[in-house]
Coordinates of C-alpha atoms in Angstrom, one line a residue:
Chain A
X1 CA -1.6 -45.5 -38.7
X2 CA -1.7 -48.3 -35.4
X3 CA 0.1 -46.6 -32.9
X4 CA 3.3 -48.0 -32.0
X5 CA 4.1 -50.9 -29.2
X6 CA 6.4 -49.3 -26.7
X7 CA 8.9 -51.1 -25.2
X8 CA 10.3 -51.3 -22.1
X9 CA 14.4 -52.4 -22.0
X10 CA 16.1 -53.3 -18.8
X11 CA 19.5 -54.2 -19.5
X12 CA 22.6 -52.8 -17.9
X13 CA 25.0 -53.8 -20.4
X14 CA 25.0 -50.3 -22.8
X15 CA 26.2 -52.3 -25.6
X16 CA 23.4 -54.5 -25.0
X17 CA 21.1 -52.4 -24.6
X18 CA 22.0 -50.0 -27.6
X19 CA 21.7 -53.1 -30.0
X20 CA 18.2 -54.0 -28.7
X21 CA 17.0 -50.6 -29.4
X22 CA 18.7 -50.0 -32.7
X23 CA 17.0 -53.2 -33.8
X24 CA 13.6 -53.4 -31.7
X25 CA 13.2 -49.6 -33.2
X26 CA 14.4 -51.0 -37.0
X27 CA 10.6 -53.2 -36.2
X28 CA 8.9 -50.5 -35.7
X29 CA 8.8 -50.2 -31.8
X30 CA 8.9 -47.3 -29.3
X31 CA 12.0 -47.9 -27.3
X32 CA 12.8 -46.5 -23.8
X33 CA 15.7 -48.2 -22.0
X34 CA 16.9 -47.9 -18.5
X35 CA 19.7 -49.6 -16.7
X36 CA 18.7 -50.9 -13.4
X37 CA 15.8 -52.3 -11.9
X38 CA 14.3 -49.5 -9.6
X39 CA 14.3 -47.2 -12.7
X40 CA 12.3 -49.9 -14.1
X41 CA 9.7 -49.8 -11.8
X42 CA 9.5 -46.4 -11.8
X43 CA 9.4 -45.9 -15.3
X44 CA 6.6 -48.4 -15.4
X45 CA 4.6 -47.1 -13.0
X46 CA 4.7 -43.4 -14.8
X47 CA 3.9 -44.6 -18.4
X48 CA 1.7 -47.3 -20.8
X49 CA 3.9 -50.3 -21.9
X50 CA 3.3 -53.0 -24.1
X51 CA 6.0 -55.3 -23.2
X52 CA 9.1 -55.1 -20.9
X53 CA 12.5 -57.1 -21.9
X54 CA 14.3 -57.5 -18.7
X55 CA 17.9 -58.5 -18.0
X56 CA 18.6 -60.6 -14.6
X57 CA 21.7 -59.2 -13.6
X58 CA 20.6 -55.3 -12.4
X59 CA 22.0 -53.0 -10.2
X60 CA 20.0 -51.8 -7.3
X61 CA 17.5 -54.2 -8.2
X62 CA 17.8 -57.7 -9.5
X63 CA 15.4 -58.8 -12.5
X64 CA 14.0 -61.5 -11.1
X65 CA 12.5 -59.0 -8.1
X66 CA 11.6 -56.7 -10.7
X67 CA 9.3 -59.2 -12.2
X68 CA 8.0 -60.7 -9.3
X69 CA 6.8 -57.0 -8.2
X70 CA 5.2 -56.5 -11.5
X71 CA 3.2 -59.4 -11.5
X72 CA 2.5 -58.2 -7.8
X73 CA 0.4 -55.2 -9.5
X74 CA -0.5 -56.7 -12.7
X75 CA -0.5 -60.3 -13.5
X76 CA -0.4 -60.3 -17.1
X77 CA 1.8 -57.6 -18.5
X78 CA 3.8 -59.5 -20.4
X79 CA 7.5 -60.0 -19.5
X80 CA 10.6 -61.3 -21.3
X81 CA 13.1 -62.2 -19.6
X82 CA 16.9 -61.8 -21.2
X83 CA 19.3 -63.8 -19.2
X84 CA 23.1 -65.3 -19.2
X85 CA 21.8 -67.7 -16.8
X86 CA 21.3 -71.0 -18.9
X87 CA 20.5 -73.9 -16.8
X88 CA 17.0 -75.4 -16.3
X89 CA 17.1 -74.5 -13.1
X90 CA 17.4 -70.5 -13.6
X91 CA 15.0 -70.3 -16.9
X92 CA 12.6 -72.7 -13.9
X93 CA 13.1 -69.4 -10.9
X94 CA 12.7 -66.9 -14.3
X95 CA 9.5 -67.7 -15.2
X96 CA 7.9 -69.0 -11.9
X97 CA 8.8 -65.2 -10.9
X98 CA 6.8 -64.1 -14.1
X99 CA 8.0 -64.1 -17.2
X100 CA 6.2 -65.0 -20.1
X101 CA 9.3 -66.0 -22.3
X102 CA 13.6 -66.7 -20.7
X103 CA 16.1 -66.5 -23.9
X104 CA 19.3 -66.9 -23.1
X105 CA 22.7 -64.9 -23.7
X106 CA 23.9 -64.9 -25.9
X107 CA 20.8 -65.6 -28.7
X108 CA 19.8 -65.0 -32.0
X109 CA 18.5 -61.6 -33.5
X110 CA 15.5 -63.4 -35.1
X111 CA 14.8 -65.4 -32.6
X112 CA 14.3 -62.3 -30.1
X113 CA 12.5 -60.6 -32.8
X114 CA 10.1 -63.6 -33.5
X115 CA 9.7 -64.0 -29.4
X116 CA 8.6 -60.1 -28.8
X117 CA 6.3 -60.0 -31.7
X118 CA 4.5 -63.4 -30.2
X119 CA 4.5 -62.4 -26.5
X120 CA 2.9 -58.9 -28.3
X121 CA 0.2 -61.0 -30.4
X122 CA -0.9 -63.2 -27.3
X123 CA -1.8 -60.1 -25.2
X124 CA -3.4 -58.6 -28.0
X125 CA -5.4 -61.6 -28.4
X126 CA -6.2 -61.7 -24.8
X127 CA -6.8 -58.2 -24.3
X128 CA -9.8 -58.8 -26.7
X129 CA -12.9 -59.2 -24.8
X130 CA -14.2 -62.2 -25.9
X131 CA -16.9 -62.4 -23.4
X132 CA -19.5 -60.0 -22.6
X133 CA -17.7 -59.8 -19.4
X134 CA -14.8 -60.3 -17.6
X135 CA -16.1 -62.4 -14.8
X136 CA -17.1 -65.5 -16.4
X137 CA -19.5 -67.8 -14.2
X138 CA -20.0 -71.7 -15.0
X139 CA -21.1 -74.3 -13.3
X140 CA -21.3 -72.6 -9.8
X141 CA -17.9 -71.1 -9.9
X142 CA -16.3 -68.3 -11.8
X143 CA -13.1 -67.1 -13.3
X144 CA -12.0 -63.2 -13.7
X145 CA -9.8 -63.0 -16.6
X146 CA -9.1 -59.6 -15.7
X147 CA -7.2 -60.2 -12.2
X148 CA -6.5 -64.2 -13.0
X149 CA -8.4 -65.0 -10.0
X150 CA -10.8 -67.6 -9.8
X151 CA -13.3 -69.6 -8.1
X152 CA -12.9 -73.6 -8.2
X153 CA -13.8 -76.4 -6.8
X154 CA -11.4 -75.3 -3.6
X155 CA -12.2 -72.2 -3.1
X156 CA -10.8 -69.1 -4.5
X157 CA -7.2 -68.9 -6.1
X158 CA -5.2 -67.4 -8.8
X159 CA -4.4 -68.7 -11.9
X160 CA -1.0 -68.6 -13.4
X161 CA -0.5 -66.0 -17.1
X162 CA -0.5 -69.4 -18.8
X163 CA -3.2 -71.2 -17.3
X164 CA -5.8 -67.7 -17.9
X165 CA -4.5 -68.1 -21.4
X166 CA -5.9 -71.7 -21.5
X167 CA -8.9 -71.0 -20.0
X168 CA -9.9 -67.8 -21.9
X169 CA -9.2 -69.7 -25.3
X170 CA -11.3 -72.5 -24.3
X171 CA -14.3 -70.3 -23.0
X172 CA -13.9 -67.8 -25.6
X173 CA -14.4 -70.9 -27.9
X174 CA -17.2 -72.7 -25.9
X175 CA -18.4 -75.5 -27.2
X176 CA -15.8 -75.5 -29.9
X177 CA -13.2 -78.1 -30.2
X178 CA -9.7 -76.4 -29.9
X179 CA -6.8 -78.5 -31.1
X180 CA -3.9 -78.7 -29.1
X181 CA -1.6 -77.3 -32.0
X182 CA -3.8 -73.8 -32.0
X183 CA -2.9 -73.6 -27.9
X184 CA 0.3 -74.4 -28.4
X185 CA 0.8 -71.2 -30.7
X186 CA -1.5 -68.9 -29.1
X187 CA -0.3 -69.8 -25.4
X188 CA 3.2 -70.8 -25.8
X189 CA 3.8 -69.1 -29.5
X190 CA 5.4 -72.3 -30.3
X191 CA 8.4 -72.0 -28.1
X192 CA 10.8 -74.7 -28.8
X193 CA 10.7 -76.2 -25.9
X194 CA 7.1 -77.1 -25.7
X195 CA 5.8 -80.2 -26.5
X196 CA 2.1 -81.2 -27.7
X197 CA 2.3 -82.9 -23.7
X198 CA 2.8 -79.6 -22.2
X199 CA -1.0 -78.4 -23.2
X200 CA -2.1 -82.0 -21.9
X201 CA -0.2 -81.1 -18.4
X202 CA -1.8 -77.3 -18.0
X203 CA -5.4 -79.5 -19.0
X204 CA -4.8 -82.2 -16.2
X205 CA -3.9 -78.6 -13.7
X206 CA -6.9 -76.5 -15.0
X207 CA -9.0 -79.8 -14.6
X208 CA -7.9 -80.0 -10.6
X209 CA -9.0 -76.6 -10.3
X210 CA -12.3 -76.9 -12.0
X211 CA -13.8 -80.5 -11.9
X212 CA -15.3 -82.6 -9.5
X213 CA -13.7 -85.5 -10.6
X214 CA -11.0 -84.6 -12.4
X215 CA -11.2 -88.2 -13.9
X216 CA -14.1 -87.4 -15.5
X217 CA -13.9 -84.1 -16.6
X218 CA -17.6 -82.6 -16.9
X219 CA -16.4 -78.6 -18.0
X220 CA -12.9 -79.6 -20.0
X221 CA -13.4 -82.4 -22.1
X222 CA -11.2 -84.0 -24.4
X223 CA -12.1 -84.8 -28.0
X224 CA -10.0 -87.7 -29.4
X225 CA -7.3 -87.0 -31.5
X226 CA -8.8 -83.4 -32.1
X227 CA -8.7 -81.2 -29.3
X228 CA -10.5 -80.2 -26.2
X229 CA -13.8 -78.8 -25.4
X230 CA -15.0 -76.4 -23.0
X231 CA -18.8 -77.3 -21.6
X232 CA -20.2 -74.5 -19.4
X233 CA -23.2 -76.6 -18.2
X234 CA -23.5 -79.8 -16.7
X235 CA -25.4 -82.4 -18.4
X236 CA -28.6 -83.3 -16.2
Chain B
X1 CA 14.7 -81.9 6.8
X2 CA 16.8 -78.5 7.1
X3 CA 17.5 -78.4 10.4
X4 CA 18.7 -82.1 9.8
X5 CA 21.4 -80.7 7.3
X6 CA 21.9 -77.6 9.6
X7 CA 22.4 -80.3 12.1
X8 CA 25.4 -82.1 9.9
X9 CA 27.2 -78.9 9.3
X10 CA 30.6 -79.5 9.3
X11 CA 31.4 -77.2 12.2
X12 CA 28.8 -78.9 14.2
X13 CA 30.3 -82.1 13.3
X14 CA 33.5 -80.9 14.0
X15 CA 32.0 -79.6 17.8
X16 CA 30.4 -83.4 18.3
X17 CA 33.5 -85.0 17.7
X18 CA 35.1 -82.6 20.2
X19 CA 32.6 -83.2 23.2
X20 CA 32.4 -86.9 22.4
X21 CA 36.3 -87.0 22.8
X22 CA 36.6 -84.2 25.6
X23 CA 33.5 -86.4 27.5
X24 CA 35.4 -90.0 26.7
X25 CA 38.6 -88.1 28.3
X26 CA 36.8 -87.6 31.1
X27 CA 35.4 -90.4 31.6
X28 CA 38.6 -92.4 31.2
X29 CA 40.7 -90.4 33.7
X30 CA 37.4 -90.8 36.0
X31 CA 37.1 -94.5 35.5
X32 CA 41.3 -93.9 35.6
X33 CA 40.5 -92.6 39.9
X34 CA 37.7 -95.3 40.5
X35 CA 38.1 -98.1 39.6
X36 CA 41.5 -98.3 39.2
X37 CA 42.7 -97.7 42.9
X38 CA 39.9 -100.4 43.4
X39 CA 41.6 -102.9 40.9
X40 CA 44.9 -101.7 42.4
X41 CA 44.2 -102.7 45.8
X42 CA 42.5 -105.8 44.7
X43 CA 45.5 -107.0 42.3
X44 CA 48.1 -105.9 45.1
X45 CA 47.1 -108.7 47.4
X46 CA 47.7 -110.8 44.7
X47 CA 50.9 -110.1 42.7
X48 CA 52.4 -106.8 45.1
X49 CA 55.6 -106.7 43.1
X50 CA 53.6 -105.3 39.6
X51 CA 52.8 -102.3 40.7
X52 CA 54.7 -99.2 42.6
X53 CA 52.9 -95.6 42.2
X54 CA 55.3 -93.7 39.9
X55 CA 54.1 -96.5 37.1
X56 CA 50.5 -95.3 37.8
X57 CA 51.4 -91.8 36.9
X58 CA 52.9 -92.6 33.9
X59 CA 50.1 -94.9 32.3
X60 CA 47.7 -91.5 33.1
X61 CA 49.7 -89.2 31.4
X62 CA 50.5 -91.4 28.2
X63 CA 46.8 -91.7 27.9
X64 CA 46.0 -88.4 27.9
X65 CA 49.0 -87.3 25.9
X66 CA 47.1 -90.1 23.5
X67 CA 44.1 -88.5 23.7
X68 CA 45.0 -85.3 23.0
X69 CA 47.4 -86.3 19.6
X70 CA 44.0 -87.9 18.6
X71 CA 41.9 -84.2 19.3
X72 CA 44.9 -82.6 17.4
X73 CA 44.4 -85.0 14.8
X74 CA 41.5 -84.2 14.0
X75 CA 41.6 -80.9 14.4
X76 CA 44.1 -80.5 11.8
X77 CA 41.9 -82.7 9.4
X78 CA 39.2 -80.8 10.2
X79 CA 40.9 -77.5 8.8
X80 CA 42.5 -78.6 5.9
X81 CA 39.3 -80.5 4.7
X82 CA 37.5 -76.9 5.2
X83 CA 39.9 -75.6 3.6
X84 CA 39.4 -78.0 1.0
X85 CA 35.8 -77.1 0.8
X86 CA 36.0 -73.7 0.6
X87 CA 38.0 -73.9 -2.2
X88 CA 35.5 -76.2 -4.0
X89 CA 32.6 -73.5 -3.5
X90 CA 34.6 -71.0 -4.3
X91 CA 35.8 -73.0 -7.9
X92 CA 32.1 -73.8 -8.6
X93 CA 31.1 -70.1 -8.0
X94 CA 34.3 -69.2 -10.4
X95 CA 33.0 -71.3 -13.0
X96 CA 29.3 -70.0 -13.4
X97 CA 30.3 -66.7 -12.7
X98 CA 33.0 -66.8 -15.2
X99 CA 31.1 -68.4 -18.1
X100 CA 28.3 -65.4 -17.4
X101 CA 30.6 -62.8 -17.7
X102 CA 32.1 -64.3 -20.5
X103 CA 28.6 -64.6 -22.0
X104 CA 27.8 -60.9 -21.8
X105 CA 30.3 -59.2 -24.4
X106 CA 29.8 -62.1 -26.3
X107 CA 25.9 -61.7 -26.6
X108 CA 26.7 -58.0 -27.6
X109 CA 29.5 -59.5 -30.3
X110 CA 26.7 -61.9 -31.6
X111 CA 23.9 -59.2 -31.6
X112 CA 26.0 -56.8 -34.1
X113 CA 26.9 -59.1 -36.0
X114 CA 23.4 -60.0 -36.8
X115 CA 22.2 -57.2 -36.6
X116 CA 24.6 -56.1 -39.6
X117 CA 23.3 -59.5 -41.6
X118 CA 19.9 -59.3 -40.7
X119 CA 19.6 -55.3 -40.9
X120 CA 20.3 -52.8 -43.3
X121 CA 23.0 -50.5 -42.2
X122 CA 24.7 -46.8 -42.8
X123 CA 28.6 -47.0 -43.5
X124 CA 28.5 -44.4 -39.8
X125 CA 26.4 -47.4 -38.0
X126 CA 28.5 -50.2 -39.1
X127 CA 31.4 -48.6 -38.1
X128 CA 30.1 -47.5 -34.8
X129 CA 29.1 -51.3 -34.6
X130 CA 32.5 -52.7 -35.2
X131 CA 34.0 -50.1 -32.9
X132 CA 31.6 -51.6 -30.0
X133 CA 32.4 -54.7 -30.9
X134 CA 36.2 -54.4 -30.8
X135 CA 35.9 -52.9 -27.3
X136 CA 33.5 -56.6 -26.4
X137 CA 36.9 -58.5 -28.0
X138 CA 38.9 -56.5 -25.7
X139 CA 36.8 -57.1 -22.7
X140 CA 36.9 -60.7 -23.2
X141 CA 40.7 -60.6 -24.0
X142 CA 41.0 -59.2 -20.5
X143 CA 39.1 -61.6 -18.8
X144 CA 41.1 -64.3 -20.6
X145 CA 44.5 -62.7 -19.2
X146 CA 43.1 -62.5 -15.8
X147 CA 41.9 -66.6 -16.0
X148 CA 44.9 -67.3 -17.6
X149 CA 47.1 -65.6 -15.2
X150 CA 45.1 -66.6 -11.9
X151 CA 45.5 -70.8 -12.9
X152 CA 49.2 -70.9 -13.2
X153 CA 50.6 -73.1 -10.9
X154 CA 52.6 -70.4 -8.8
X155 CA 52.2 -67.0 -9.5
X156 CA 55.3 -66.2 -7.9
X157 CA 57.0 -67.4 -10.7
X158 CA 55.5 -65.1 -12.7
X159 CA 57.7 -64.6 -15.6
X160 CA 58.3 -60.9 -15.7
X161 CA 60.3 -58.7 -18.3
X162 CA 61.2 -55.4 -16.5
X163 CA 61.6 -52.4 -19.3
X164 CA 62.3 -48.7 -18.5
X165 CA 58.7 -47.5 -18.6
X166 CA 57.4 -43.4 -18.7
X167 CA 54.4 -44.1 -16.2
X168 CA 52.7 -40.9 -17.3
X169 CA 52.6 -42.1 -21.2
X170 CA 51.5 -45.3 -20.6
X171 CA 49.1 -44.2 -18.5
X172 CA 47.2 -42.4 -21.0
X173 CA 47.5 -45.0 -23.5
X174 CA 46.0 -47.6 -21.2
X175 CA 42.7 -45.0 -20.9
X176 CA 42.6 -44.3 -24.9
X177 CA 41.5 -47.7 -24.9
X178 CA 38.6 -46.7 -22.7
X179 CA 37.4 -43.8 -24.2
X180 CA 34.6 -44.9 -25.3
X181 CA 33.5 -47.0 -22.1
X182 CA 34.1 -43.5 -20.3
X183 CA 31.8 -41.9 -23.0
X184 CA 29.0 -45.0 -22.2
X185 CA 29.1 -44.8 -18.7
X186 CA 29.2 -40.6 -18.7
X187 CA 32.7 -41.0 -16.5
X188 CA 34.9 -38.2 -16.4
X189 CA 38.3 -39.0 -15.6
X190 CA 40.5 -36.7 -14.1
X191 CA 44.4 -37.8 -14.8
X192 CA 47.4 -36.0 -12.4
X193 CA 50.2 -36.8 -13.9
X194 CA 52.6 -34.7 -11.8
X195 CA 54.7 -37.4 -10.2
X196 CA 55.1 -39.8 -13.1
X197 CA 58.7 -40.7 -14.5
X198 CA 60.7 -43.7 -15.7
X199 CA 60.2 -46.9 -13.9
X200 CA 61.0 -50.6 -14.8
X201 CA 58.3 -52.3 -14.8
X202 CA 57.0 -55.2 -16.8
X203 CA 54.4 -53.1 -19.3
X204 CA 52.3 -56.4 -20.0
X205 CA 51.9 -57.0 -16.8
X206 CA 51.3 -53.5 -15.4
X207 CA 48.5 -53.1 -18.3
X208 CA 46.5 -55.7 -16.8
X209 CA 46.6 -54.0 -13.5
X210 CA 45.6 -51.0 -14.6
X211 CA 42.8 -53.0 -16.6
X212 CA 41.4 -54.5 -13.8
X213 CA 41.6 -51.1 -11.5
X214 CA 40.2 -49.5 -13.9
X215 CA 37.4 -51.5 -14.7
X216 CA 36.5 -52.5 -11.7
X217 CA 36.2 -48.3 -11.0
X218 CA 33.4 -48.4 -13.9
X219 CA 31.9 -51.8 -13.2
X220 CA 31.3 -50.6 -9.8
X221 CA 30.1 -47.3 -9.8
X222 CA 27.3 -45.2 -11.2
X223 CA 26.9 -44.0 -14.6
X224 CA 27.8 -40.3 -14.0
X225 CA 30.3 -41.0 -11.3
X226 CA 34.1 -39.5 -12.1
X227 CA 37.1 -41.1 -11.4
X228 CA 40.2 -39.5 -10.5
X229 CA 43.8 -40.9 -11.5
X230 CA 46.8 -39.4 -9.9
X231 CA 50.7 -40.0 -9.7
X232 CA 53.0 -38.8 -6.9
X233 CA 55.7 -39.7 -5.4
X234 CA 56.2 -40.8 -1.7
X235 CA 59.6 -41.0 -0.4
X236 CA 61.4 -44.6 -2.2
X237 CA 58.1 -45.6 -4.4
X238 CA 55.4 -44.0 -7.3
X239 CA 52.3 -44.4 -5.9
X240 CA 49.3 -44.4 -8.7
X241 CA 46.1 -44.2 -7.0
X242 CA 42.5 -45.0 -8.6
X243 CA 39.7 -42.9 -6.9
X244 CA 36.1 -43.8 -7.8
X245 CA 32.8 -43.1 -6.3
X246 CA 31.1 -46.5 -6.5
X247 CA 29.9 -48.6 -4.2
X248 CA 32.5 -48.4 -1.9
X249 CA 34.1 -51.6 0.1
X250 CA 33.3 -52.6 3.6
X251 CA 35.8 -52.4 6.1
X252 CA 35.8 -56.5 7.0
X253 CA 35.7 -56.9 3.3
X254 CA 39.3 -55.0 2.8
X255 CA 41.2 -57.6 2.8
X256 CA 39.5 -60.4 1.5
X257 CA 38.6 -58.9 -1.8
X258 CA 42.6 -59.7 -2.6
X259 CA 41.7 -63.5 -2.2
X260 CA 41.5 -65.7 -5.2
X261 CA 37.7 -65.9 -6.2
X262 CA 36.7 -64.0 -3.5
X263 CA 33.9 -61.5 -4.2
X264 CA 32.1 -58.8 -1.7
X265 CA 28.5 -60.6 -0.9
X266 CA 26.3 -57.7 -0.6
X267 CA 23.0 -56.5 -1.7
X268 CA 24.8 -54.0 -4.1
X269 CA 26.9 -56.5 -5.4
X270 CA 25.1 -59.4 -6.0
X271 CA 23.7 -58.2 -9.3
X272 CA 27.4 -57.3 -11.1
X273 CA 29.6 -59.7 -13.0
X274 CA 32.6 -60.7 -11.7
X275 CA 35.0 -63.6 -11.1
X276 CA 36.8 -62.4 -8.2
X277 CA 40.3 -63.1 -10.2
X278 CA 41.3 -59.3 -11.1
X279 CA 42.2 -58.1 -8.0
X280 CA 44.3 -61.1 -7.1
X281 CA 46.1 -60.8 -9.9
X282 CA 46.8 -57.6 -9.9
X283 CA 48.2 -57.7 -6.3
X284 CA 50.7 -61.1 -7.4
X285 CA 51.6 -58.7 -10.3
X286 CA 52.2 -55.8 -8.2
X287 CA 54.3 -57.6 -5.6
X288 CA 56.5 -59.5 -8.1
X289 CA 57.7 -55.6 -9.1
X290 CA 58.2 -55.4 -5.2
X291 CA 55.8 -53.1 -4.6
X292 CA 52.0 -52.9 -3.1
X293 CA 48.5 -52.9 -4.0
X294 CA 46.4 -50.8 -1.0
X295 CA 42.5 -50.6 -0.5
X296 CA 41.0 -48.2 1.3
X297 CA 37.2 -47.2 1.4
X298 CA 35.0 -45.3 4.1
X299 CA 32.8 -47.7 3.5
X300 CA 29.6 -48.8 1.2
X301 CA 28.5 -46.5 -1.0
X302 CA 31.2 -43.7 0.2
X303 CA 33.8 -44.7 -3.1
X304 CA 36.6 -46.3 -3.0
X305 CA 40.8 -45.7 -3.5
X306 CA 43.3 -48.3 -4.8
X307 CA 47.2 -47.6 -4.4
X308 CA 49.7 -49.1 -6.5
X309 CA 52.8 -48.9 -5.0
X310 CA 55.8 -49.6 -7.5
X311 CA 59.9 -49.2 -6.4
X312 CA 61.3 -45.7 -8.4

C-alpha cells in the first residue's frame, strides 16, 4: 500500500479545522492540525509533510509570515493558502508570499478536495527526476531545479515555484513540443482563473531570463498553434 | 513619492497653514509699525484732521482680532474634518473586518453541510455536525445583534424593557450556550455565584453583554486558559466581573477599546477577528441600566478583568 500524504492544517477556527480533517482524512490523508502559526513552523521543521493548508488569520504568527519563512527554507513545498480575505489584492500578497493555490472562505468541499489533490500531483510530478541531474546546463547557463536557482543571461537569480515548474516541463520534454493546455494543467492544475495567456506571460518572463534576444527566442521557441519547444543548443 | 504624501499629511497641512498665517500676522503688524507711521506722517501734512492716535490703535487690533477669528476658523475645520476622517478609516476597516468575521462561521456552516452531501456519515457525526453548526448560527446571530445595535441612530434611546431578573440563573444559562466552545477551547470556567440576586434588568439586552464579555475572554486568550466569573456585591451595585488570562490590554489602550470600531493594534492582535462593535455596545447597554462597564489589565499578556456594574 502507497504510504499516505500527510497533511499539515493551520487553521485556528476549531470548527474549521475539525471539518478539514474529518474530510481530508475521509481521502485518505494523514492529518495533523495545529492552531497558530509558530506551532506551524515547528511542527514542520520536526516532521515530513506533503502539503501544508494554511489559514491567514493566526495567532502569534500570521499566515502569510508563515509562508514566506517556509519558502525561506524550502522553495517548493507546496502551500495552500485558505483565506477570508477575497480581493485581488490579498489572493496577489498570498501567493507572492508563496503559495501555490489562495481559495477563499467560505468555498466548496470539492473544490478544496480537487485543489489538494492537484497541488499533491504537481509535486509528485516534479519531484520526479527527469534529468540525470538536478543542475541542468544549456547554452552557457544553468538552472538547479532542486533550489530554483539559476543562471541567465543576467547573472544568477531565483526562479519563482511556477516558473521552475515551466522550465522543468519544458527541459524534461526537450525537443518536444508541449501545448499550452498540458502546462496549464500540470503547472496551474487548471485553476479557474488561468487563462491560455497566462502560460504565454510566464514564456515571455522565462524568455527575459534565458534569451539573448528575447525577440527571437533561440532556447524557448514557440510552435504555432501547437505549443512551445525547449532547444538546449544553439543552432550554428 | 512617499515623502511627497508624508509631506501632504493633514497635520502638516494643518501646521503650513498655521505658519503661513502666524508669518502673514507678523508681517502685517510689522508693515502695520513701518510703514504706516511713514504714511502717517506723510498723509498728516496733507489732510491733518483724518487721523488722531486712538484711531490707529483700533485699526491694529481689529486686524488682529481678524486674523485670529480666521486661525480659529480653521482650526475648528481642521478638527471636525479629522474627525470626519477618522471616522471614514475606521467605517472602511468596520466593513472588511466585519464581512471576514462574518465569513468565518459561515465557511464552517458551508463545509458541514457539504460535507454531510458530499460524505457519507454516522447518525453520532451528523449530529455532532449540526450541533457545530448551530453554535456557527449563533455566532453569526451575535455579530448581527452587535451591528445591529451599534448603527442605530442614538443608542441612548435604546429601547429597554427592565424585568426582575435572578442574575445567578441567567448567568448559567448564558454559559450553557457555550459549553461546547469551553470544551473546544479546553476553558474551564470557574462561576461564583455568591452575590447574585434579583435585579431589573433588560435580559435581551444584558445577554448580549455577557456575549460579548464572554467571547471576547475566549477569542482572546489561549486554548487552555480558564476564566473566572464571579458576583458580589459592593455597597449600592452587583458587580459581575469576567477574569481571563489572554492577552491582556495595554494601559493607553483602556479606554479606547470602548470606542465605536476601535480595536487594540498590536502584534498579538492583528491576527484575530473582530469589529470593534462589542464592547461599545455593551458599555451603551450597561449605562442605559445606570450602571458601568470597567477594564482593568496589568498589561499585555498579564489577562485581563471586565466589571459590570448594574444598580441592586
Amino acid at each position: 500500500m502507497a504510504k499516505k500524504k500527510k497533511i499539515l492544517v493551520v487553521e485556528d477556527e476549531t470548527h474549521l479545522a475539525k471539518g478539514l480533517m474529518f474530510n481530508l482524512e475521509r481521502e485518505g490523508y494523514d492529518i495533523v492540525v495545529v492552531d497558530n502559526g509558530v506551532s506551524a513552523l515547528e511542527t514542520l521543521g520536526g516532521d515530513h509533510f506533503d502539503l501544508v493548508i494554511l489559514d491567514l488569520m493566526l495567532p502569534k504568527l500570521g499566515g502569510l509570515e508563515v509562508a514566506r519563512q517556509i519558502r525561506a527554507g524550502n522553495i517548493r513545498f507546496p502551500i495552500l493558502m485558505l483565506s477570508a480575505k477575497s480581493t485581488d489584492k490579498d489572493r496577489q500578497v498570498g501567493l507572492e508570499a508563496g503559495a501555490d493555490d489562495y481559495l477563499t472562505k467560505p468555498f466548496h468541499l470539492p473544490e478544496l478536495l480537487l485543489r489538494v489533490k492537484g497541488i499533491l500531483r504537481r509535486w509528485e510530478w516534479y519531484k520526479q527526476p527527469a534529468l540525470d541531474q538536478e543542475r541542468f546546463h544549456f547554452d552557457s547557463m544553468w538552472i538547479d531545479f532542486s533550489t530554483g536557482q539559476a543562471l541567465g543571461q543576467g547573472g544568477e537569480f531565483f526562479l519563482t515555484t511556477k516558473e521552475a515548474l515551466v522550465m522543468k516541463l519544458l527541459v524534461g520534454k526537450k525537443g518536444e513540443v508541449v501545448s499550452r493546455e498540458e502546462l496549464l494543467e500540470k503547472v496551474w492544475g487548471y485553476d479557474p482563473g488561468t487563462e491560455t495567456r497566462t502560460v504565454d506571460n510566464f514564456v515571455a518572463r522565462l524568455r527575459k531570463h534565458f534569451e539573448k534576444k528575447p525577440q527571437k527566442p533561440e532556447h524557448i521557441l514557440t510552435v504555432r498553434e501547437k505549443g512551445y519547444q525547449f532547444v538546449a543548443d544553439t543552432p550554428e | 513619492m512617499n515623502k511627497l504624501r508624508t509631506l501632504f499629511h493633514p497635520i502638516f497641512v494643518f501646521i503650513g497653514v498655521q505658519i503661513a498665517w502666524i508669518g502673514l500676522m507678523v508681517i502685517w503688524v510689522y508693515w502695520y509699525f513701518e510703514n504706516n507711521l511713514k504714511l502717517e506722517e506723510f498723509a498728516e501734512k496733507l489732510r491733518p484732521e483724518l487721523f488722531n492716535n486712538e484711531f490707529t490703535w483700533v485699526i491694529l487690533l481689529e486686524g488682529s482680532f481678524l486674523m485670529l477669528i480666521i486661525l480659529a476658523g480653521v482650526y475648528v475645520i481642521f478638527v471636525y474634518w479629522n474627525k470626519q476622517a477618522r471616522l471614514n478609516r475606521l467605517q472602511s476597516n468596520f466593513v472588511s473586518s466585519v464581512s471576514h468575521e462574518l465569513k468565518s462561521p459561515l465557511a464552517s456552516i458551508q463545509l458541514y453541510l457539504e460535507t454531510m452531501k458530499y460524505q457519507q456519515v454516522s447518525t453520532q457525526e451528523a449530529r455532532d455536525f449540526v450541533e457545530t453548526m448551530l453554535t456557527d448560527t449563533e455566532r453569526l446571530s451575535g455579530l448581527i445583534d452587535n451591528i445591529l445595535q451599534s448603527s442605530k441612530a442614538d443608542p441612548k434611546a435604546m429601547r429597554l424593557q427592565f424585568q426582575p431578573v435572578d442574575i445567578g440563573e441567567f448567568m448559567k444559562e448564558v454559559l450553557t450556550a457555550y459549553k461546547r466552545q469551553f470544551e473546544e477551547r479546553k476553558c474551564a470556567v470557574q462561576l461564583d455565584l455568591d452575590g447574585a440576586g434579583v435585579l431589573r434588568v433588560d435580559k435581551r439586552a444584558l445577554r448580549m453583554v455577557f456575549n460579548n464579555l464572554i467571547g471576547n475572554a475566549l477569542r482572546y486568550s489561549p486554548v487552555g486558559a480558564p476564566l473566572v466569573i464571579q458576583v458580589e456585591n459592593v455597597k449600592k451595585y452587583c458587580q459581575i466581573h469576567f477574569i481571563d488570562r489572554g492577552i491582556g490590554i495595554e494601559k493607553k489602550d483602556q479606554k479606547k477599546v470602548f470606542k465605536k470600531f476601535y480595536r487594540a493594534q498590536n502584534i498579538d492582535t492583528q491576527n484575530i477577528e473582530g469589529a470593534g462593535l462589542g464592547l461599545f455596545i455593551s458599555r451603551e447597554i450597561i449605562k442605559n441600566h445606570k450602571g458601568r462597564l470597567d477594564v482593568e489589565s496589568a498589561g499585555r499578556g498579564r489577562g485581563t478583568r471586565f466589571t459590570v456594574s448594574l444598580p441592586r
